[in-house]
Coordinates of C-alpha atoms in Angstrom, one line a residue:
L16 CA 0.0 0.0 0.0
G17 CA 1.0 3.6 -0.5
S18 CA -0.1 6.9 0.7
I19 CA -0.7 10.3 -0.8
E20 CA -0.4 13.4 1.4
L21 CA -2.0 16.7 0.3
A22 CA -1.4 20.1 1.8
D23 CA -3.0 23.4 1.2
L24 CA -1.4 26.9 1.6
Q25 CA -2.6 27.1 5.2
G26 CA -0.8 23.9 6.1
N27 CA -3.8 21.7 6.4
R28 CA -2.9 18.2 5.6
A29 CA -4.8 15.1 4.4
T30 CA -3.4 11.7 4.0
R31 CA -5.0 8.9 2.0
I32 CA -3.9 5.3 2.0
T33 CA -4.0 3.8 -1.6
P34 CA -3.0 0.7 -3.3
D35 CA 0.5 1.0 -4.9
L36 CA 0.4 3.4 -7.7
A37 CA 2.5 3.6 -10.8
L38 CA 3.1 7.0 -12.2
V39 CA 3.3 7.1 -16.0
V40 CA 4.8 10.1 -17.7
D41 CA 3.9 10.5 -21.4
R42 CA 6.9 12.0 -23.2
R43 CA 6.2 10.4 -26.6
A44 CA 5.0 12.7 -29.4
P45 CA 2.0 11.5 -31.3
N46 CA 2.5 10.2 -34.8
I47 CA 0.8 11.9 -37.8
L48 CA 0.1 9.2 -40.4
D49 CA -1.2 9.1 -44.0
V50 CA -1.0 12.8 -44.7
A51 CA -2.6 13.5 -48.0
V52 CA -3.5 16.8 -49.8
A53 CA -6.0 16.8 -52.6
H54 CA -8.3 19.2 -54.5
A55 CA -11.7 19.6 -53.0
D56 CA -13.0 19.4 -56.5
A57 CA -12.0 15.9 -57.8
A58 CA -12.2 17.2 -61.4
A59 CA -9.1 19.3 -60.7
E60 CA -6.9 16.4 -59.7
G61 CA -3.5 16.5 -61.4
L62 CA -3.6 20.3 -61.7
P63 CA -1.6 22.7 -59.5
F64 CA -3.4 24.6 -56.8
S65 CA -4.3 28.2 -57.8
P66 CA -6.5 31.1 -56.6
N67 CA -8.8 30.3 -59.6
A68 CA -12.2 28.7 -59.0
G69 CA -12.1 24.9 -59.3
T70 CA -8.5 24.7 -58.2
N71 CA -8.5 26.9 -55.1
Q72 CA -9.9 24.6 -52.5
L73 CA -7.6 22.0 -50.9
V74 CA -8.3 19.2 -48.4
A75 CA -5.6 17.9 -46.1
S76 CA -6.4 14.5 -44.5
F77 CA -4.5 12.5 -41.9
V78 CA -4.7 10.2 -38.9
V79 CA -3.1 10.6 -35.5
D80 CA -2.0 7.4 -33.6
E81 CA -3.5 8.6 -30.3
T82 CA -6.5 10.7 -29.3
V83 CA -6.0 14.5 -29.7
A84 CA -8.6 17.2 -29.2
S85 CA -9.8 19.1 -32.3
E86 CA -8.5 22.3 -30.7
D87 CA -5.0 20.8 -30.5
V88 CA -4.9 20.3 -34.3
E89 CA -3.5 23.1 -36.6
V90 CA -3.1 22.9 -40.3
Q91 CA -1.5 25.8 -42.2
A92 CA -1.9 25.7 -46.0
G93 CA 0.7 28.1 -47.3
P94 CA -0.2 31.4 -45.5
E95 CA -3.8 30.3 -44.8
A96 CA -5.1 28.5 -41.7
A97 CA -7.3 25.5 -42.6
T98 CA -10.6 24.5 -40.9
C99 CA -10.4 21.0 -39.5
T100 CA -13.1 18.5 -38.5
A101 CA -12.5 15.3 -36.6
G102 CA -13.6 11.9 -38.0
A103 CA -13.7 8.4 -36.8
G104 CA -10.5 6.7 -35.6
N105 CA -8.5 9.8 -34.8
S106 CA -8.8 11.0 -38.4
F107 CA -9.0 14.6 -39.5
S108 CA -10.1 16.4 -42.6
C109 CA -9.1 20.1 -43.1
L110 CA -10.3 22.5 -45.8
A111 CA -8.3 25.6 -46.9
T112 CA -8.6 28.1 -49.7
V113 CA -5.6 28.9 -51.9
S114 CA -5.1 32.6 -52.2
G115 CA -2.8 34.9 -54.2
A116 CA -0.6 35.0 -51.1
F117 CA 0.7 31.5 -51.8
T118 CA 4.2 31.1 -53.3
D119 CA 4.1 30.6 -57.0
G120 CA 5.5 27.2 -58.1
S121 CA 5.3 25.4 -54.8
D122 CA 4.2 25.9 -51.2
R123 CA 3.5 23.6 -48.3
V124 CA 0.8 22.3 -46.1
A125 CA 2.0 22.0 -42.4
V126 CA 0.1 19.8 -39.9
S127 CA 0.7 20.2 -36.2
V128 CA -0.9 18.2 -33.3
R129 CA -0.5 18.2 -29.6
D130 CA -1.6 15.3 -27.3
R131 CA -3.1 15.6 -23.8
A132 CA 0.4 15.6 -22.2
G133 CA 1.5 18.5 -24.4
N134 CA 3.8 16.5 -26.7
R135 CA 3.8 18.0 -30.3
A136 CA 4.3 16.4 -33.7
E137 CA 4.5 18.1 -37.1
A138 CA 4.3 16.9 -40.7
T139 CA 4.5 18.8 -44.0
V140 CA 3.5 18.1 -47.6
N141 CA 4.7 20.1 -50.5
I142 CA 2.1 21.2 -53.1
S143 CA 2.4 22.6 -56.6
T144 CA 0.9 26.0 -57.1
D145 CA 0.3 28.3 -60.1
R146 CA -0.5 31.9 -59.5
R147 CA 0.6 33.3 -62.9
A148 CA -1.3 33.5 -66.2
P149 CA 0.8 32.3 -69.1
T150 CA 2.5 35.1 -71.1
P151 CA 3.3 34.7 -74.8
I152 CA 7.0 35.0 -75.5
D153 CA 6.7 35.4 -79.2
V154 CA 4.0 35.6 -81.8
V155 CA 4.7 34.5 -85.4
T156 CA 2.2 35.4 -88.1
V157 CA 2.2 33.4 -91.3
L158 CA -0.1 34.4 -94.1
R159 CA -1.4 31.5 -96.2
S160 CA -3.0 31.9 -99.6
P161 CA -5.7 29.6 -101.0
S162 CA -3.6 29.6 -104.2
S163 CA -0.3 27.7 -104.2
S164 CA 1.1 30.3 -106.6
A165 CA 0.9 33.2 -104.1
P166 CA 4.0 33.6 -102.0
V167 CA 3.8 32.9 -98.3
G168 CA 3.5 36.2 -96.4
A169 CA 1.3 37.8 -99.1
A170 CA -2.1 38.9 -98.0
V171 CA -4.6 37.6 -100.5
A172 CA -8.4 38.0 -100.4
G173 CA -10.0 34.7 -99.2
G174 CA -6.7 33.7 -97.5
S175 CA -6.4 32.8 -93.9
V176 CA -4.1 33.9 -91.1
E177 CA -2.4 31.4 -88.8
L178 CA -1.0 32.5 -85.5
E179 CA 1.6 30.4 -83.7
L180 CA 2.0 31.3 -80.0
I181 CA 5.2 30.2 -78.4
L182 CA 4.9 30.1 -74.6

């Protein structure tokens, strides 16, 4: 048998006899498993994330190997905080909107969780982003004639104009 003695600030003491106790200290950080980032719109899969409609919503999903409270889960998608909901089996799904503040080319989604003992774990996933509209580097104009005898480059009535954009 063991005993526990408690004392308050005035010096009042109380002792309680208890069965032998084992004190367990949790120093192990939780594991974040199966982190995946996808477009909220399945039709956009394979495209980079962008501020444009259809490719601007991302969903980060993951599982934690121990119970963590929803308020102890943070997901940062580029510069934007994601809104997370808890699912079954310690799973989480988080939604974020891609804005013009994301880095063009690539950015990251960072997941951070804290267990009840205060141990933290983090995981990151890189994502492809595209914030720029394409810009033509060169435009080549070729005039075509309906008659094979007219020279290329000559404007002829009834002819057509072909534009070749080099990006």
